[in-house]
C-alpha cells in the first residue's frame, strides 16, 4: 500500500499576545484553515497581571507543526506612538519571540505591512470586516472566528491566503 504524503501547510501569523497562527492548506483545490490562538498566560509583574506569550507552549507548537510548513507570512508590526511603554514592550517582545521561533525552526517568513496586505482585501481598521472577508475565503472554517474578539484569528487566516499566493 502507498503511504499518503504528509500534509503541507503555509502559515499566516497575526503577531502579538492577542494574535493567532493559521495553518492553511489546499484541499480539493479549496483553501482550508486551522487557527490557533497565540499561547499566552498571565504573569504578575510588580503586582500587576500582564498577558505574555507562553514561550514553552509556542515552542511546542512550532516543534509539532514546523516540519509541515512550507513558508509563512507575518504582519510586520511596530509600536504605535500612543502605546504605553509596557504595551510597546509586550508587543515587541511577542513579535521578536515569534520571529525567533520561525528562525529556530527554519520556517521561511515574509513580512508584510498592514496597509500592503489589507488593501487588496478591502480592509481597514474595522476588525469585524476582517472576520467577514475571511469567511468568504474559508466558508467551511468560519466558526473559528465567530466571536467579535476573534478578529486576530481571521487576520491570521487572511495572511495565510497571501502565503498560499506567494508559495
mmCIF file of C-alpha atoms in Angstrom:
data_model
loop_
_atom_site.group_PDB
_atom_site.id
_atom_site.type_symbol
_atom_site.label_atom_id
_atom_site.label_comp_id
_atom_site.label_asym_id
_atom_site.label_seq_id
_atom_site.Cartn_x
_atom_site.Cartn_y
_atom_site.Cartn_z
ATOM 1 C CA UNK A 1 0.000 0.000 0.000
ATOM 2 C CA UNK A 2 1.105 3.530 -0.765
ATOM 3 C CA UNK A 3 1.899 5.924 2.006
ATOM 4 C CA UNK A 4 -0.121 9.120 1.752
ATOM 5 C CA UNK A 5 2.028 12.235 1.508
ATOM 6 C CA UNK A 6 2.401 14.349 4.615
ATOM 7 C CA UNK A 7 0.167 17.381 4.798
ATOM 8 C CA UNK A 8 1.862 20.613 3.801
ATOM 9 C CA UNK A 9 0.795 23.997 5.097
ATOM 10 C CA UNK A 10 1.557 27.652 4.769
ATOM 11 C CA UNK A 11 1.386 29.753 7.909
ATOM 12 C CA UNK A 12 -0.292 33.116 8.424
ATOM 13 C CA UNK A 13 0.713 34.979 11.573
ATOM 14 C CA UNK A 14 -1.045 37.854 13.293
ATOM 15 C CA UNK A 15 1.606 38.564 15.950
ATOM 16 C CA UNK A 16 1.160 39.812 19.460
ATOM 17 C CA UNK A 17 -0.364 38.366 22.593
ATOM 18 C CA UNK A 18 -3.889 38.586 21.134
ATOM 19 C CA UNK A 19 -2.790 37.291 17.751
ATOM 20 C CA UNK A 20 -3.088 33.920 16.110
ATOM 21 C CA UNK A 21 -1.368 31.321 13.943
ATOM 22 C CA UNK A 22 -3.226 29.976 10.902
ATOM 23 C CA UNK A 23 -2.196 26.797 9.105
ATOM 24 C CA UNK A 24 -3.595 26.967 5.572
ATOM 25 C CA UNK A 25 -3.714 24.047 3.177
ATOM 26 C CA UNK A 26 -5.437 23.332 -0.118
ATOM 27 C CA UNK A 27 -7.999 20.527 -0.030
ATOM 28 C CA UNK A 28 -9.698 19.625 -3.321
ATOM 29 C CA UNK A 29 -8.424 22.942 -4.719
ATOM 30 C CA UNK A 30 -10.098 24.942 -1.929
ATOM 31 C CA UNK A 31 -8.264 26.684 0.915
ATOM 32 C CA UNK A 32 -8.872 25.272 4.385
ATOM 33 C CA UNK A 33 -7.522 26.647 7.653
ATOM 34 C CA UNK A 34 -6.829 25.589 11.237
ATOM 35 C CA UNK A 35 -6.400 28.572 13.528
ATOM 36 C CA UNK A 36 -4.600 28.600 16.874
ATOM 37 C CA UNK A 37 -4.696 31.451 19.378
ATOM 38 C CA UNK A 38 -1.300 32.724 20.388
ATOM 39 C CA UNK A 39 -0.495 30.821 23.594
ATOM 40 C CA UNK A 40 -0.493 33.322 26.436
ATOM 41 C CA UNK A 41 -0.522 33.292 30.177
ATOM 42 C CA UNK A 42 -0.740 35.923 32.861
ATOM 43 C CA UNK A 43 2.495 36.857 34.582
ATOM 44 C CA UNK A 44 2.453 39.026 37.678
ATOM 45 C CA UNK A 45 4.950 41.838 37.456
ATOM 46 C CA UNK A 46 5.142 44.378 40.271
ATOM 47 C CA UNK A 47 1.723 43.194 41.449
ATOM 48 C CA UNK A 48 0.026 43.652 38.062
ATOM 49 C CA UNK A 49 -1.162 40.826 35.846
ATOM 50 C CA UNK A 50 0.328 41.059 32.359
ATOM 51 C CA UNK A 51 -0.517 38.828 29.409
ATOM 52 C CA UNK A 52 2.647 37.485 27.808
ATOM 53 C CA UNK A 53 3.407 34.825 25.238
ATOM 54 C CA UNK A 54 3.883 31.471 26.901
ATOM 55 C CA UNK A 55 7.269 30.605 25.428
ATOM 56 C CA UNK A 56 7.246 26.860 26.161
ATOM 57 C CA UNK A 57 3.795 26.420 24.617
ATOM 58 C CA UNK A 58 4.746 28.350 21.462
ATOM 59 C CA UNK A 59 7.960 26.339 21.200
ATOM 60 C CA UNK A 60 5.912 23.112 21.475
ATOM 61 C CA UNK A 61 3.532 24.360 18.759
ATOM 62 C CA UNK A 62 6.446 25.002 16.400
ATOM 63 C CA UNK A 63 8.049 21.652 17.274
ATOM 64 C CA UNK A 64 4.787 19.955 16.278
ATOM 65 C CA UNK A 65 3.906 21.877 13.110
ATOM 66 C CA UNK A 66 7.101 23.439 11.679
ATOM 67 C CA UNK A 67 8.168 20.252 9.830
ATOM 68 C CA UNK A 68 4.973 20.546 7.752
ATOM 69 C CA UNK A 69 5.145 24.286 6.993
ATOM 70 C CA UNK A 70 6.483 25.384 3.606
ATOM 71 C CA UNK A 71 6.556 29.135 4.310
ATOM 72 C CA UNK A 72 4.969 31.849 6.434
ATOM 73 C CA UNK A 73 3.658 35.375 6.031
ATOM 74 C CA UNK A 74 3.667 37.547 9.138
ATOM 75 C CA UNK A 75 2.234 41.004 9.607
ATOM 76 C CA UNK A 76 5.078 43.490 10.065
ATOM 77 C CA UNK A 77 4.135 45.441 13.144
ATOM 78 C CA UNK A 78 5.579 48.358 15.052
ATOM 79 C CA UNK A 79 4.829 50.066 18.333
ATOM 80 C CA UNK A 80 2.433 52.960 17.872
ATOM 81 C CA UNK A 81 3.057 56.449 19.283
ATOM 82 C CA UNK A 82 0.048 56.178 21.609
ATOM 83 C CA UNK A 83 1.182 52.814 23.041
ATOM 84 C CA UNK A 84 2.331 52.996 26.620
ATOM 85 C CA UNK A 85 5.827 51.680 27.418
ATOM 86 C CA UNK A 86 4.538 48.428 28.950
ATOM 87 C CA UNK A 87 2.261 47.764 25.974
ATOM 88 C CA UNK A 88 5.047 48.558 23.483
ATOM 89 C CA UNK A 89 7.472 46.261 25.327
ATOM 90 C CA UNK A 90 4.944 43.402 25.461
ATOM 91 C CA UNK A 91 4.126 43.771 21.773
ATOM 92 C CA UNK A 92 7.780 43.969 20.746
ATOM 93 C CA UNK A 93 8.736 41.018 22.913
ATOM 94 C CA UNK A 94 5.958 38.853 21.420
ATOM 95 C CA UNK A 95 6.909 39.867 17.887
ATOM 96 C CA UNK A 96 10.590 39.098 18.479
ATOM 97 C CA UNK A 97 9.863 35.775 20.138
ATOM 98 C CA UNK A 98 7.699 34.656 17.208
ATOM 99 C CA UNK A 99 10.440 35.657 14.746
ATOM 100 C CA UNK A 100 12.934 33.717 16.859
ATOM 101 C CA UNK A 101 10.764 30.588 16.680
ATOM 102 C CA UNK A 102 10.490 30.916 12.895
ATOM 103 C CA UNK A 103 14.272 31.177 12.641
ATOM 104 C CA UNK A 104 14.935 28.355 15.100
ATOM 105 C CA UNK A 105 12.602 26.012 13.228
ATOM 106 C CA UNK A 106 13.832 27.048 9.772
ATOM 107 C CA UNK A 107 10.487 28.388 8.579
ATOM 108 C CA UNK A 108 10.974 30.917 5.778
ATOM 109 C CA UNK A 109 8.947 34.031 6.550
ATOM 110 C CA UNK A 110 7.959 37.063 4.528
ATOM 111 C CA UNK A 111 6.981 40.185 6.418
ATOM 112 C CA UNK A 112 4.157 42.351 5.093
ATOM 113 C CA UNK A 113 2.991 45.761 6.318
ATOM 114 C CA UNK A 114 -0.657 46.013 7.398
ATOM 115 C CA UNK A 115 -1.510 48.508 4.639
ATOM 116 C CA UNK A 116 0.046 46.244 1.992
ATOM 117 C CA UNK A 117 -1.973 43.163 2.860
ATOM 118 C CA UNK A 118 -5.216 44.774 3.989
ATOM 119 C CA UNK A 119 -5.745 46.959 0.918
ATOM 120 C CA UNK A 120 -6.235 44.112 -1.619
ATOM 121 C CA UNK A 121 -8.837 42.587 0.728
ATOM 122 C CA UNK A 122 -10.607 45.947 1.129
ATOM 123 C CA UNK A 123 -9.889 46.014 4.870
ATOM 124 C CA UNK A 124 -9.459 48.943 7.223
ATOM 125 C CA UNK A 125 -9.122 49.055 10.984
ATOM 126 C CA UNK A 126 -12.665 47.619 11.225
ATOM 127 C CA UNK A 127 -11.937 44.285 12.884
ATOM 128 C CA UNK A 128 -15.417 42.936 12.104
ATOM 129 C CA UNK A 129 -14.732 43.318 8.374
ATOM 130 C CA UNK A 130 -11.675 41.039 8.698
ATOM 131 C CA UNK A 131 -13.951 38.293 10.007
ATOM 132 C CA UNK A 132 -16.428 38.760 7.146
ATOM 133 C CA UNK A 133 -13.738 38.696 4.448
ATOM 134 C CA UNK A 134 -12.030 35.630 5.954
ATOM 135 C CA UNK A 135 -15.411 33.859 5.911
ATOM 136 C CA UNK A 136 -15.592 34.364 2.141
ATOM 137 C CA UNK A 137 -12.259 32.581 1.657
ATOM 138 C CA UNK A 138 -12.938 29.880 4.258
ATOM 139 C CA UNK A 139 -16.724 29.341 4.399
ATOM 140 C CA UNK A 140 -16.321 25.865 5.953
ATOM 141 C CA UNK A 141 -13.926 27.108 8.633
ATOM 142 C CA UNK A 142 -15.535 30.399 9.705
ATOM 143 C CA UNK A 143 -16.738 29.106 13.086
ATOM 144 C CA UNK A 144 -13.138 29.688 14.207
ATOM 145 C CA UNK A 145 -13.708 33.465 14.184
ATOM 146 C CA UNK A 146 -17.394 33.662 15.076
ATOM 147 C CA UNK A 147 -16.850 35.938 18.099
ATOM 148 C CA UNK A 148 -16.016 39.622 17.807
ATOM 149 C CA UNK A 149 -12.776 39.076 19.762
ATOM 150 C CA UNK A 150 -11.621 36.516 17.152
ATOM 151 C CA UNK A 151 -10.507 39.124 14.599
ATOM 152 C CA UNK A 152 -6.855 38.088 15.099
ATOM 153 C CA UNK A 153 -7.796 34.576 14.011
ATOM 154 C CA UNK A 154 -9.464 35.899 10.860
ATOM 155 C CA UNK A 155 -6.491 38.140 10.068
ATOM 156 C CA UNK A 156 -4.045 35.242 10.522
ATOM 157 C CA UNK A 157 -6.186 33.209 8.097
ATOM 158 C CA UNK A 158 -6.084 36.035 5.542
ATOM 159 C CA UNK A 159 -2.306 36.276 5.925
ATOM 160 C CA UNK A 160 -2.296 32.542 5.179
ATOM 161 C CA UNK A 161 -4.099 33.243 1.889
ATOM 162 C CA UNK A 162 -1.268 35.620 0.994
ATOM 163 C CA UNK A 163 1.249 32.898 1.901
ATOM 164 C CA UNK A 164 -0.572 30.490 -0.453
ATOM 165 C CA UNK A 165 -0.378 33.059 -3.252
ATOM 166 C CA UNK A 166 3.341 33.634 -2.666
ATOM 167 C CA UNK A 167 4.294 29.972 -2.215
#
